[in-house]
Structures are given as C-alpha cells and as structure tokens.
GROMACS .gro file of C-alpha atoms in nm:
model
  427
    1MET     CA    1  -4.643  11.589   0.835
    2GLN     CA    2  -4.413  11.469   1.130
    3HIS     CA    3  -4.140  11.720   1.031
    4GLN     CA    4  -4.367  12.004   1.029
    5LEU     CA    5  -4.556  11.911   1.325
    6PHE     CA    6  -4.237  11.866   1.562
    7GLY     CA    7  -4.103  12.194   1.431
    8PHE     CA    8  -4.392  12.391   1.512
    9LEU     CA    9  -4.456  12.227   1.824
   10ASP     CA   10  -4.060  12.286   1.931
   11SER     CA   11  -4.077  12.622   1.809
   12THR     CA   12  -4.383  12.755   1.981
   13PRO     CA   13  -4.303  12.803   2.358
   14THR     CA   14  -4.562  13.036   2.425
   15ALA     CA   15  -4.907  13.193   2.256
   16LEU     CA   16  -4.735  13.456   2.116
   17HIS     CA   17  -4.478  13.253   1.953
   18THR     CA   18  -4.746  13.038   1.792
   19ALA     CA   19  -4.951  13.324   1.677
   20LEU     CA   20  -4.602  13.440   1.512
   21GLN     CA   21  -4.547  13.090   1.373
   22LEU     CA   22  -4.912  13.103   1.211
   23THR     CA   23  -4.879  13.453   1.050
   24ASP     CA   24  -4.591  13.355   0.890
   25ARG     CA   25  -4.714  13.010   0.748
   26LEU     CA   26  -5.030  13.178   0.626
   27SER     CA   27  -4.801  13.463   0.477
   28ALA     CA   28  -4.600  13.220   0.287
   29ASN     CA   29  -4.920  13.082   0.159
   30GLY     CA   30  -5.009  13.392   0.017
   31PHE     CA   31  -5.238  13.562   0.301
   32THR     CA   32  -5.191  13.954   0.267
   33ARG     CA   33  -5.161  14.090   0.641
   34LEU     CA   34  -5.415  14.359   0.745
   35ASP     CA   35  -5.419  14.641   0.965
   36PRO     CA   36  -5.763  14.659   1.153
   37ARG     CA   37  -5.670  15.014   1.188
   38GLN     CA   38  -5.660  15.119   0.822
   39GLN     CA   39  -5.945  15.047   0.548
   40TRP     CA   40  -5.975  14.731   0.369
   41GLN     CA   41  -6.000  14.668   0.022
   42LEU     CA   42  -6.130  14.287  -0.007
   43GLU     CA   43  -6.139  14.103  -0.306
   44PRO     CA   44  -6.311  13.767  -0.406
   45GLY     CA   45  -6.044  13.474  -0.390
   46GLY     CA   46  -5.843  13.701  -0.199
   47ARG     CA   47  -5.644  13.588   0.112
   48TYR     CA   48  -5.615  13.779   0.415
   49VAL     CA   49  -5.449  13.773   0.780
   50LEU     CA   50  -5.471  13.993   1.073
   51THR     CA   51  -5.350  13.959   1.459
   52ARG     CA   52  -5.473  14.098   1.757
   53GLY     CA   53  -5.246  13.998   2.043
   54ALA     CA   54  -5.138  13.625   2.008
   55SER     CA   55  -5.457  13.581   1.852
   56VAL     CA   56  -5.502  13.555   1.475
   57VAL     CA   57  -5.795  13.526   1.201
   58ALA     CA   58  -5.735  13.421   0.847
   59TRP     CA   59  -5.980  13.397   0.570
   60ILE     CA   60  -6.029  13.315   0.209
   61SER     CA   61  -6.285  13.546   0.051
   62GLY     CA   62  -6.556  13.370  -0.149
   63HIS     CA   63  -6.709  13.429  -0.495
   64SER     CA   64  -7.028  13.508  -0.352
   65PRO     CA   65  -7.104  13.777  -0.075
   66PRO     CA   66  -7.114  13.654   0.257
   67GLY     CA   67  -7.514  13.712   0.287
   68GLU     CA   68  -7.549  13.447   0.024
   69SER     CA   69  -7.308  13.182   0.107
   70GLY     CA   70  -7.211  13.245   0.432
   71PHE     CA   71  -6.870  13.123   0.635
   72ARG     CA   72  -6.714  12.814   0.708
   73VAL     CA   73  -6.492  12.824   1.004
   74ALA     CA   74  -6.278  12.633   1.216
   75THR     CA   75  -6.120  12.766   1.534
   76ALA     CA   76  -5.845  12.651   1.776
   77HIS     CA   77  -5.642  12.806   2.054
   78THR     CA   78  -5.299  12.916   2.056
   79ASP     CA   79  -5.210  12.916   2.445
   80SER     CA   80  -5.141  12.598   2.679
   81PRO     CA   81  -5.147  12.569   3.053
   82ALA     CA   82  -4.804  12.720   3.171
   83LEU     CA   83  -4.602  12.868   3.485
   84LYS     CA   84  -4.551  13.260   3.445
   85LEU     CA   85  -4.260  13.400   3.575
   86LYS     CA   86  -4.265  13.675   3.829
   87HIS     CA   87  -3.935  13.854   3.716
   88ASP     CA   88  -3.972  14.125   3.949
   89ALA     CA   89  -3.990  13.893   4.242
   90VAL     CA   90  -3.637  13.719   4.134
   91ARG     CA   91  -3.420  13.698   4.424
   92ASN     CA   92  -3.146  13.536   4.592
   93GLU     CA   93  -3.253  13.310   4.869
   94SER     CA   94  -3.029  13.028   5.034
   95GLY     CA   95  -2.767  13.063   4.809
   96TYR     CA   96  -2.973  13.028   4.499
   97LEU     CA   97  -3.100  13.294   4.254
   98VAL     CA   98  -3.480  13.181   4.256
   99ALA     CA   99  -3.790  13.305   4.089
  100PRO     CA  100  -4.169  13.245   4.192
  101VAL     CA  101  -4.408  13.178   3.918
  102GLU     CA  102  -4.757  13.261   3.864
  103VAL     CA  103  -5.026  12.978   3.757
  104TYR     CA  104  -5.161  13.006   3.400
  105GLY     CA  105  -5.474  12.809   3.337
  106SER     CA  106  -5.457  12.456   3.498
  107PRO     CA  107  -5.114  12.286   3.453
  108ILE     CA  108  -5.046  11.935   3.619
  109TYR     CA  109  -4.816  12.115   3.860
  110SER     CA  110  -4.596  11.778   3.950
  111SER     CA  111  -4.533  11.710   3.581
  112TRP     CA  112  -4.307  12.069   3.595
  113LEU     CA  113  -4.055  11.958   3.822
  114ASP     CA  114  -3.734  11.836   3.831
  115ARG     CA  115  -3.750  11.900   3.394
  116ASP     CA  116  -3.491  12.060   3.186
  117LEU     CA  117  -3.711  12.414   3.201
  118SER     CA  118  -3.601  12.724   2.996
  119VAL     CA  119  -3.787  13.059   2.947
  120ALA     CA  120  -3.970  13.217   2.681
  121GLY     CA  121  -4.150  13.552   2.628
  122ALA     CA  122  -4.168  13.888   2.496
  123LEU     CA  123  -3.993  14.229   2.569
  124VAL     CA  124  -4.218  14.556   2.546
  125VAL     CA  125  -3.954  14.795   2.431
  126GLU     CA  126  -3.887  15.178   2.359
  127SER     CA  127  -3.953  15.259   2.001
  128GLU     CA  128  -3.942  15.629   1.830
  129GLU     CA  129  -4.316  15.701   1.896
  130PRO     CA  130  -4.368  15.669   2.258
  131GLN     CA  131  -4.731  15.560   2.266
  132ALA     CA  132  -4.641  15.263   2.010
  133PRO     CA  133  -4.372  15.051   2.181
  134ARG     CA  134  -4.244  14.730   2.014
  135VAL     CA  135  -4.310  14.402   2.079
  136VAL     CA  136  -4.001  14.151   2.087
  137PRO     CA  137  -4.057  13.787   2.128
  138PHE     CA  138  -3.739  13.598   2.318
  139VAL     CA  139  -3.658  13.230   2.373
  140PHE     CA  140  -3.381  13.103   2.558
  141GLN     CA  141  -3.273  12.803   2.347
  142GLN     CA  142  -3.074  12.605   2.626
  143PRO     CA  143  -3.214  12.485   2.987
  144CYS     CA  144  -3.171  12.719   3.243
  145ALA     CA  145  -3.441  12.666   3.507
  146VAL     CA  146  -3.546  12.378   3.747
  147ILE     CA  147  -3.802  12.340   3.982
  148PRO     CA  148  -3.648  12.090   4.218
  149ASN     CA  149  -3.871  11.819   4.413
  150LEU     CA  150  -3.811  11.762   4.777
  151ALA     CA  151  -3.624  11.431   4.834
  152ILE     CA  152  -3.825  11.132   4.937
  153HIS     CA  153  -3.610  11.117   5.271
  154LEU     CA  154  -3.726  11.469   5.372
  155ASN     CA  155  -4.109  11.412   5.281
  156ARG     CA  156  -4.186  11.030   5.317
  157LYS     CA  157  -4.547  11.098   5.256
  158LEU     CA  158  -4.481  11.217   4.892
  159ASN     CA  159  -4.600  10.927   4.706
  160GLU     CA  160  -4.896  10.895   4.923
  161GLY     CA  161  -5.042  11.227   4.748
  162PHE     CA  162  -4.879  11.556   4.818
  163ALA     CA  163  -5.085  11.902   4.716
  164TYR     CA  164  -4.831  12.135   4.614
  165SER     CA  165  -4.866  12.495   4.688
  166ALA     CA  166  -4.800  12.726   4.359
  167HIS     CA  167  -4.686  12.995   4.611
  168ASP     CA  168  -4.429  12.761   4.811
  169HIS     CA  169  -4.323  12.501   4.636
  170LEU     CA  170  -4.305  12.601   4.265
  171HIS     CA  171  -3.993  12.834   4.283
  172ALA     CA  172  -3.774  12.802   3.969
  173VAL     CA  173  -3.387  12.791   4.039
  174LEU     CA  174  -3.184  12.978   3.769
  175ASP     CA  175  -2.861  12.991   3.911
  176ILE     CA  176  -2.651  12.944   4.210
  177GLY     CA  177  -2.434  13.184   4.439
  178ALA     CA  178  -2.492  13.504   4.457
  179ASP     CA  179  -2.131  13.612   4.349
  180ARG     CA  180  -2.205  13.541   4.005
  181LEU     CA  181  -2.416  13.837   3.995
  182SER     CA  182  -2.123  14.095   4.013
  183GLY     CA  183  -2.309  14.348   4.209
  184VAL     CA  184  -2.606  14.304   3.953
  185GLN     CA  185  -2.937  14.310   4.084
  186PRO     CA  186  -3.120  13.981   4.046
  187ARG     CA  187  -3.423  14.143   3.873
  188GLU     CA  188  -3.184  14.314   3.650
  189ALA     CA  189  -2.947  13.997   3.576
  190LEU     CA  190  -3.294  13.820   3.416
  191LEU     CA  191  -3.376  14.123   3.237
  192GLN     CA  192  -3.030  14.170   3.096
  193ALA     CA  193  -3.018  13.771   2.972
  194ALA     CA  194  -3.335  13.837   2.821
  195ALA     CA  195  -3.221  14.137   2.648
  196ARG     CA  196  -2.934  13.970   2.523
  197VAL     CA  197  -3.123  13.722   2.328
  198ALA     CA  198  -3.367  13.945   2.242
  199GLY     CA  199  -3.107  14.166   2.067
  200VAL     CA  200  -3.243  14.497   2.241
  201GLN     CA  201  -3.087  14.698   2.478
  202ALA     CA  202  -3.187  14.624   2.849
  203SER     CA  203  -3.247  14.992   2.922
  204THR     CA  204  -3.536  15.020   2.656
  205ILE     CA  205  -3.729  14.784   2.824
  206ILE     CA  206  -4.063  14.879   2.972
  207ARG     CA  207  -4.294  14.532   3.053
  208ALA     CA  208  -4.176  14.195   3.004
  209GLU     CA  209  -4.363  13.887   3.003
  210MET     CA  210  -4.175  13.577   3.102
  211PHE     CA  211  -4.300  13.187   3.070
  212LEU     CA  212  -4.114  12.883   3.156
  213TYR     CA  213  -4.128  12.595   2.886
  214ASP     CA  214  -4.000  12.277   2.845
  215THR     CA  215  -3.684  12.204   2.615
  216GLN     CA  216  -3.745  11.868   2.567
  217PRO     CA  217  -3.828  11.838   2.159
  218ALA     CA  218  -4.096  11.647   2.029
  219ARG     CA  219  -4.047  11.261   1.979
  220ARG     CA  220  -4.227  10.965   1.859
  221THR     CA  221  -4.273  10.674   2.058
  222ALA     CA  222  -4.385  10.335   2.119
  223LEU     CA  223  -4.316   9.993   2.037
  224SER     CA  224  -4.439  10.071   1.660
  225GLN     CA  225  -4.363  10.456   1.694
  226THR     CA  226  -4.722  10.547   1.638
  227LEU     CA  227  -4.750  10.778   1.931
  228PHE     CA  228  -4.566  11.114   1.989
  229SER     CA  229  -4.505  11.316   2.315
  230ALA     CA  230  -4.447  11.682   2.343
  231SER     CA  231  -4.540  11.985   2.543
  232GLN     CA  232  -4.851  12.158   2.455
  233ILE     CA  233  -4.987  11.941   2.211
  234ASP     CA  234  -5.327  12.082   2.332
  235ASN     CA  235  -5.393  12.286   2.132
  236LYS     CA  236  -5.062  12.375   1.875
  237VAL     CA  237  -5.206  12.041   1.706
  238GLY     CA  238  -5.539  12.201   1.681
  239CYS     CA  239  -5.405  12.514   1.544
  240LEU     CA  240  -5.148  12.357   1.282
  241THR     CA  241  -5.410  12.138   1.151
  242VAL     CA  242  -5.674  12.392   1.112
  243ALA     CA  243  -5.388  12.628   0.925
  244GLU     CA  244  -5.302  12.358   0.711
  245ALA     CA  245  -5.627  12.309   0.613
  246LEU     CA  246  -5.684  12.674   0.538
  247CYS     CA  247  -5.355  12.683   0.324
  248ALA     CA  248  -5.459  12.401   0.115
  249ALA     CA  249  -5.814  12.549   0.055
  250LYS     CA  250  -5.955  12.654  -0.291
  251THR     CA  251  -6.162  12.955  -0.361
  252THR     CA  252  -6.517  12.829  -0.329
  253ALA     CA  253  -6.863  13.038  -0.294
  254THR     CA  254  -6.824  13.018   0.071
  255THR     CA  255  -6.567  13.228   0.267
  256ALA     CA  256  -6.338  13.006   0.428
  257MET     CA  257  -6.192  13.133   0.782
  258ALA     CA  258  -5.961  13.017   1.043
  259VAL     CA  259  -5.946  13.172   1.401
  260PHE     CA  260  -5.690  13.089   1.672
  261TYR     CA  261  -5.763  13.238   2.004
  262ASP     CA  262  -5.520  13.340   2.270
  263HIS     CA  263  -5.671  13.257   2.627
  264GLU     CA  264  -5.876  12.981   2.594
  265GLU     CA  265  -5.713  12.813   2.894
  266ILE     CA  266  -5.813  13.112   3.135
  267GLY     CA  267  -6.158  13.126   3.020
  268SER     CA  268  -6.148  13.310   2.685
  269ARG     CA  269  -6.288  13.676   2.842
  270SER     CA  270  -6.029  13.922   2.720
  271TRP     CA  271  -6.022  14.145   2.394
  272SER     CA  272  -5.864  13.861   2.194
  273GLY     CA  273  -6.024  13.575   2.347
  274ALA     CA  274  -6.318  13.376   2.226
  275ASP     CA  275  -6.568  13.558   2.480
  276SER     CA  276  -6.536  13.847   2.317
  277VAL     CA  277  -6.630  14.041   1.993
  278LEU     CA  278  -6.317  13.953   1.784
  279LEU     CA  279  -6.491  13.715   1.545
  280LEU     CA  280  -6.827  13.893   1.528
  281HIS     CA  281  -6.661  14.211   1.426
  282ILE     CA  282  -6.455  14.092   1.160
  283MET     CA  283  -6.720  13.892   1.004
  284GLU     CA  284  -6.946  14.200   1.028
  285ARG     CA  285  -6.682  14.404   0.824
  286ILE     CA  286  -6.614  14.163   0.586
  287VAL     CA  287  -7.004  14.149   0.527
  288ALA     CA  288  -7.025  14.536   0.536
  289LEU     CA  289  -6.717  14.530   0.259
  290ALA     CA  290  -6.928  14.320   0.051
  291GLY     CA  291  -7.150  14.601  -0.017
  292GLU     CA  292  -7.488  14.432   0.117
  293SER     CA  293  -7.760  14.518   0.301
  294ALA     CA  294  -7.786  14.552   0.676
  295GLU     CA  295  -7.975  14.215   0.668
  296ALA     CA  296  -7.707  14.059   0.506
  297ARG     CA  297  -7.487  13.970   0.843
  298TYR     CA  298  -7.799  13.773   0.980
  299ARG     CA  299  -7.851  13.584   0.648
  300ALA     CA  300  -7.480  13.510   0.691
  301ALA     CA  301  -7.504  13.383   1.054
  302ALA     CA  302  -7.774  13.148   0.940
  303ALA     CA  303  -7.566  13.003   0.648
  304SER     CA  304  -7.239  12.966   0.833
  305THR     CA  305  -7.069  12.706   1.040
  306ILE     CA  306  -6.789  12.653   1.312
  307ILE     CA  307  -6.562  12.372   1.388
  308SER     CA  308  -6.381  12.426   1.705
  309ASN     CA  309  -6.080  12.193   1.723
  310ASP     CA  310  -5.950  12.120   2.070
  311ALA     CA  311  -5.817  11.826   2.240
  312ALA     CA  312  -5.995  11.547   2.398
  313ASN     CA  313  -5.974  11.324   2.682
  314GLY     CA  314  -5.852  10.977   2.530
  315LEU     CA  315  -5.921  10.677   2.716
  316HIS     CA  316  -5.660  10.631   3.037
  317PRO     CA  317  -5.543  10.259   3.072
  318SER     CA  318  -5.497  10.299   3.453
  319TYR     CA  319  -5.811  10.514   3.498
  320ARG     CA  320  -6.067  10.325   3.270
  321ASP     CA  321  -6.349  10.437   3.539
  322LYS     CA  322  -6.280  10.792   3.448
  323HIS     CA  323  -6.456  10.744   3.117
  324ASP     CA  324  -6.811  10.612   2.994
  325SER     CA  325  -6.723  10.292   2.810
  326ALA     CA  326  -6.944  10.361   2.547
  327TYR     CA  327  -6.781  10.719   2.480
  328ALA     CA  328  -6.398  10.643   2.548
  329PRO     CA  329  -6.177  10.767   2.250
  330LEU     CA  330  -5.892  10.571   2.190
  331LEU     CA  331  -5.553  10.705   2.068
  332GLY     CA  332  -5.502  10.597   1.689
  333GLY     CA  333  -5.895  10.583   1.656
  334GLY     CA  334  -5.943  10.875   1.466
  335PRO     CA  335  -6.102  11.224   1.524
  336VAL     CA  336  -6.309  11.268   1.830
  337LEU     CA  337  -6.679  11.445   1.818
  338LYS     CA  338  -6.716  11.600   2.153
  339SER     CA  339  -7.075  11.633   2.292
  340ASP     CA  340  -7.218  11.767   2.637
  341ALA     CA  341  -7.598  11.781   2.721
  342ASN     CA  342  -7.534  12.121   2.897
  343GLN     CA  343  -7.337  12.274   2.591
  344ARG     CA  344  -7.023  12.280   2.745
  345TYR     CA  345  -6.913  12.181   2.414
  346ALA     CA  346  -7.106  12.317   2.152
  347GLY     CA  347  -7.309  12.120   1.887
  348THR     CA  348  -7.593  12.064   1.707
  349PRO     CA  349  -7.718  11.746   1.578
  350GLU     CA  350  -7.726  11.847   1.207
  351LEU     CA  351  -7.350  11.951   1.195
  352GLU     CA  352  -7.238  11.687   1.429
  353ALA     CA  353  -7.392  11.476   1.140
  354ALA     CA  354  -7.230  11.668   0.871
  355PHE     CA  355  -6.877  11.601   1.043
  356ALA     CA  356  -6.974  11.196   1.065
  357ALA     CA  357  -7.024  11.219   0.697
  358LEU     CA  358  -6.673  11.428   0.633
  359CYS     CA  359  -6.495  11.148   0.828
  360ARG     CA  360  -6.641  10.867   0.610
  361GLN     CA  361  -6.584  11.064   0.323
  362GLU     CA  362  -6.233  11.095   0.389
  363GLY     CA  363  -6.206  10.734   0.491
  364HIS     CA  364  -6.138  10.777   0.860
  365PRO     CA  365  -6.317  10.651   1.176
  366MET     CA  366  -6.488  10.890   1.390
  367GLN     CA  367  -6.490  10.851   1.768
  368GLN     CA  368  -6.746  11.041   2.036
  369LEU     CA  369  -6.676  11.151   2.375
  370VAL     CA  370  -6.950  11.228   2.643
  371SER     CA  371  -6.826  11.258   2.981
  372ARG     CA  372  -6.979  11.037   3.310
  373ALA     CA  373  -7.320  11.155   3.407
  374ASP     CA  374  -7.119  11.221   3.742
  375MET     CA  375  -6.841  11.421   3.603
  376ARG     CA  376  -6.844  11.777   3.461
  377PRO     CA  377  -6.603  11.805   3.151
  378GLY     CA  378  -6.379  12.069   3.028
  379SER     CA  379  -6.503  12.329   2.787
  380THR     CA  380  -6.347  12.521   2.462
  381VAL     CA  381  -6.380  12.808   2.224
  382GLY     CA  382  -6.699  12.634   2.066
  383PRO     CA  383  -6.954  12.746   2.314
  384PHE     CA  384  -6.851  13.136   2.307
  385SER     CA  385  -6.787  13.126   1.915
  386ALA     CA  386  -7.134  13.009   1.867
  387ALA     CA  387  -7.298  13.218   2.142
  388HIS     CA  388  -7.134  13.551   2.033
  389THR     CA  389  -7.238  13.497   1.635
  390GLY     CA  390  -7.504  13.270   1.660
  391ILE     CA  391  -7.341  13.026   1.421
  392ALA     CA  392  -7.389  12.651   1.440
  393THR     CA  393  -7.097  12.514   1.618
  394ILE     CA  394  -6.938  12.160   1.702
  395ASP     CA  395  -6.650  12.069   1.907
  396VAL     CA  396  -6.410  11.823   1.742
  397GLY     CA  397  -6.003  11.709   1.830
  398ILE     CA  398  -5.779  11.445   1.860
  399PRO     CA  399  -5.754  11.217   2.170
  400LEU     CA  400  -5.492  11.280   2.440
  401LEU     CA  401  -5.309  11.138   2.718
  402ALA     CA  402  -5.220  11.337   3.020
  403MET     CA  403  -5.390  11.634   2.899
  404HIS     CA  404  -5.223  11.982   3.067
  405SER     CA  405  -4.928  11.799   3.194
  406ILE     CA  406  -4.618  11.973   3.072
  407ARG     CA  407  -4.589  11.631   2.848
  408GLU     CA  408  -4.882  11.523   2.668
  409THR     CA  409  -4.893  11.176   2.425
  410ALA     CA  410  -5.104  11.149   2.117
  411ALA     CA  411  -5.119  10.923   1.806
  412LEU     CA  412  -4.985  11.068   1.480
  413ALA     CA  413  -5.231  10.932   1.267
  414ASP     CA  414  -5.527  11.129   1.461
  415VAL     CA  415  -5.350  11.432   1.340
  416LEU     CA  416  -5.298  11.324   0.987
  417ALA     CA  417  -5.688  11.200   0.999
  418LEU     CA  418  -5.815  11.535   1.162
  419ARG     CA  419  -5.635  11.729   0.894
  420ASP     CA  420  -5.787  11.535   0.641
  421VAL     CA  421  -6.139  11.608   0.759
  422LEU     CA  422  -6.066  11.964   0.775
  423ARG     CA  423  -5.932  11.965   0.422
  424SER     CA  424  -6.268  11.852   0.344
  425TYR     CA  425  -6.454  12.080   0.511
  426PHE     CA  426  -6.310  12.392   0.355
  427ALA     CA  427  -6.328  12.236   0.023
   0.00000   0.00000   0.00000
C-alpha cells in the first residue's frame, strides 16, 4: 500500500491530475467509461465511471434495482489548497522573472515559502472542432519556482508574527535576468515552456490554468518510520482509500458508488462540486434505467447511505488546548468519526453506530472528533451530499498534523485501517 500511496501522492499535483489518475485506476479495474451526453446501457454487475471536469463518479450496479436495495456511497474530494499562478501577469521585476498568485482555498501561506516549487496544470488548445477544444494536462517535473522569504535582517519582527499579503508577498520567482528571454514577452515565455512540456504548439493555446506545487516527494518519517509526510494528504488519501475499496468490491444487491468531488476547498458550489446536482442526477438516471417507477427514486434514497471521507485535525503536541481532550484524535489511533451539533459535519446516530461496528469488525479502533465549544470546525462534502440527496450521511477521515500546510503529516496505519473499513462497507 505504501508504494501505491506515495506514487499516487507524488503524481497528482492538481485536482485534474487526481481525477485522471483515479479514472485510469478505475478503468484498469474493469470500469467502463461513460459519456453523459450519450444513452447508457447499464447491466447488473456492470462497472462504470464518468468524469465532469476534475470530478469523478464510479459505481458497480447491484443485482437488485436501486429502489429495492439503494446505494452505498463513499465520497472524497480531488482538490487541495493551492496557489494559482496569474500567468498573464508574469513580468520582469527588479531583475527577476516573477509571477503573482491567486489563492485557492485556505493554504497556510508561510509553508509555501522557500520551497522547491514547480508548475502543473492544464492547457486548453485548439482542435479540429472549434466548439470542442482539447484539455491537455502538464507537469513541470523539475523545480522551477520559489517564493522567497524576506531575510530576518530586513524584518526583525518576522518571528513575532507576520501577516503575509497574498498580493504583495507571495510572488513566485521563475528566473533571473530579462536577457534570458531573448526578446520573448514574459507571459509568452511561461506559456511556451508549458507547451513544450505538454507536447503542443504554443500558438494553439486558448486558455491555461497553472498551479504551483511542492516537488518534494512523499516520505516516511519518525524514529519508527510509522508516520509519513507529503503534500496534499488532505484529501488525496481520501480519494485513494475510496478508490481502492470500490475496486476491490464484489457485486452485491446494492449499487456501490464512489464520488470524487472537485472544489471542496472553495465551498463546493460549482457545476462539479458537492453543492450541485451532480450526484443526484446520476442516481436518478441509474434508477430510471432500471425501469422502475417514479416512486423508486425516493425509496432508493431511503435505503441508501453515504460515507464522506475527508481528513481530520489530529491532536497537536504544541497546541493541545485547541482540542477538547475527550475528542482529540491521535495519529496512529485509527479512523476518525467527525461530529458537530450544527451539522458542519454530516451525521446520524444510526449510521455513526454502523461505522463504529465496521471498525470493530475489521479489528481497528475508532476515534472521535468533536470541536471545542468555542471553536467552529471546518466542513466537508458530507453536508452537501446529504442535503442534495436526502441520504443519511456521516463524515470520517484519518487524523493529520498541519492540515492545509504544503506539507502534512499522517500515520500509514490509519490509511490502511480506513481502507479496510471502507472495503467492509462496500462488501
């Protein structure tokens, strides 16, 4: 599992790359790619996958119609907090080639400074059909950018707490010396470099999306090597454990489904996010193709469950007061059930009890996370999935340190345990 996990983490620098990796992994395990614009022919036991942007939905059709046996769903999200390059604003400044950034989600700014960064994203290029341009992903494999800190001699109060301005302080340095561009405009220099990596002609580029990413690979750490650190553990681990569990699932009466949403880190309100009709429409389509009555969609929802798999904040040894001591998950302590009285984490008592039973069945301890009464927790795709479908939902995950840092830390044992529990859920 470590080899698969680290390979997945190191090869998915953006949400689009994550979606492509998931789709390839599912296809290699017998899932047939569907086009939502075409008519579908679904068979009991059939394995299917489709994409919408950087979101992926896959399922194994059950032996029984959904109106009788419902859906068993697990969700995760493909995106992570990031810094997006404003590539049209690349310029020569003070002898450097620099690019300003746009903040995606809520990254910890300071963790991005003085790192070996590179660039990944997608180019939208011309095709033979003007209304159907091609999307070509690309990754600069070598470090090519740095966001340098200001020396302590020039900012003596840096260690007393400093508020970085995303607009003024997070410019990425891409190169030195304007003469290196040989008369090429700064913006064109970056696009041409991306075109070479993507294997396309720069003149065919219509649009581009470029993100910075950390080039340091995932590594095991700790004296006992029980921990690992990597970029974007939140929520690439969620994606991989759900995908592995679905790939291992056998056909049962119930339709097993995995949903990997984009845009969770920015609120999920998009055409492919959890705060959309994506999941609802696919479920309704599956029910309709089973030849059931109009009432069947409502019976299917009542017979279904959703497990939302997203990372949880583990107890930090230097900030123990940020947790309620009775609900403070430890790295290596097992999967975490997340609860919130205000439903920022989705939950029903019955489904929470069922998840606890799955953990016991697999021989893994289960931890609980409830925030301090004076702190508001983050949220996940769980409440959106529950609200749009009317399906009982819970939120779970593995505990992390430094969530939303460019480098996060987790325990490999928790990943394996959650994968086992999700496999049991789909069984």
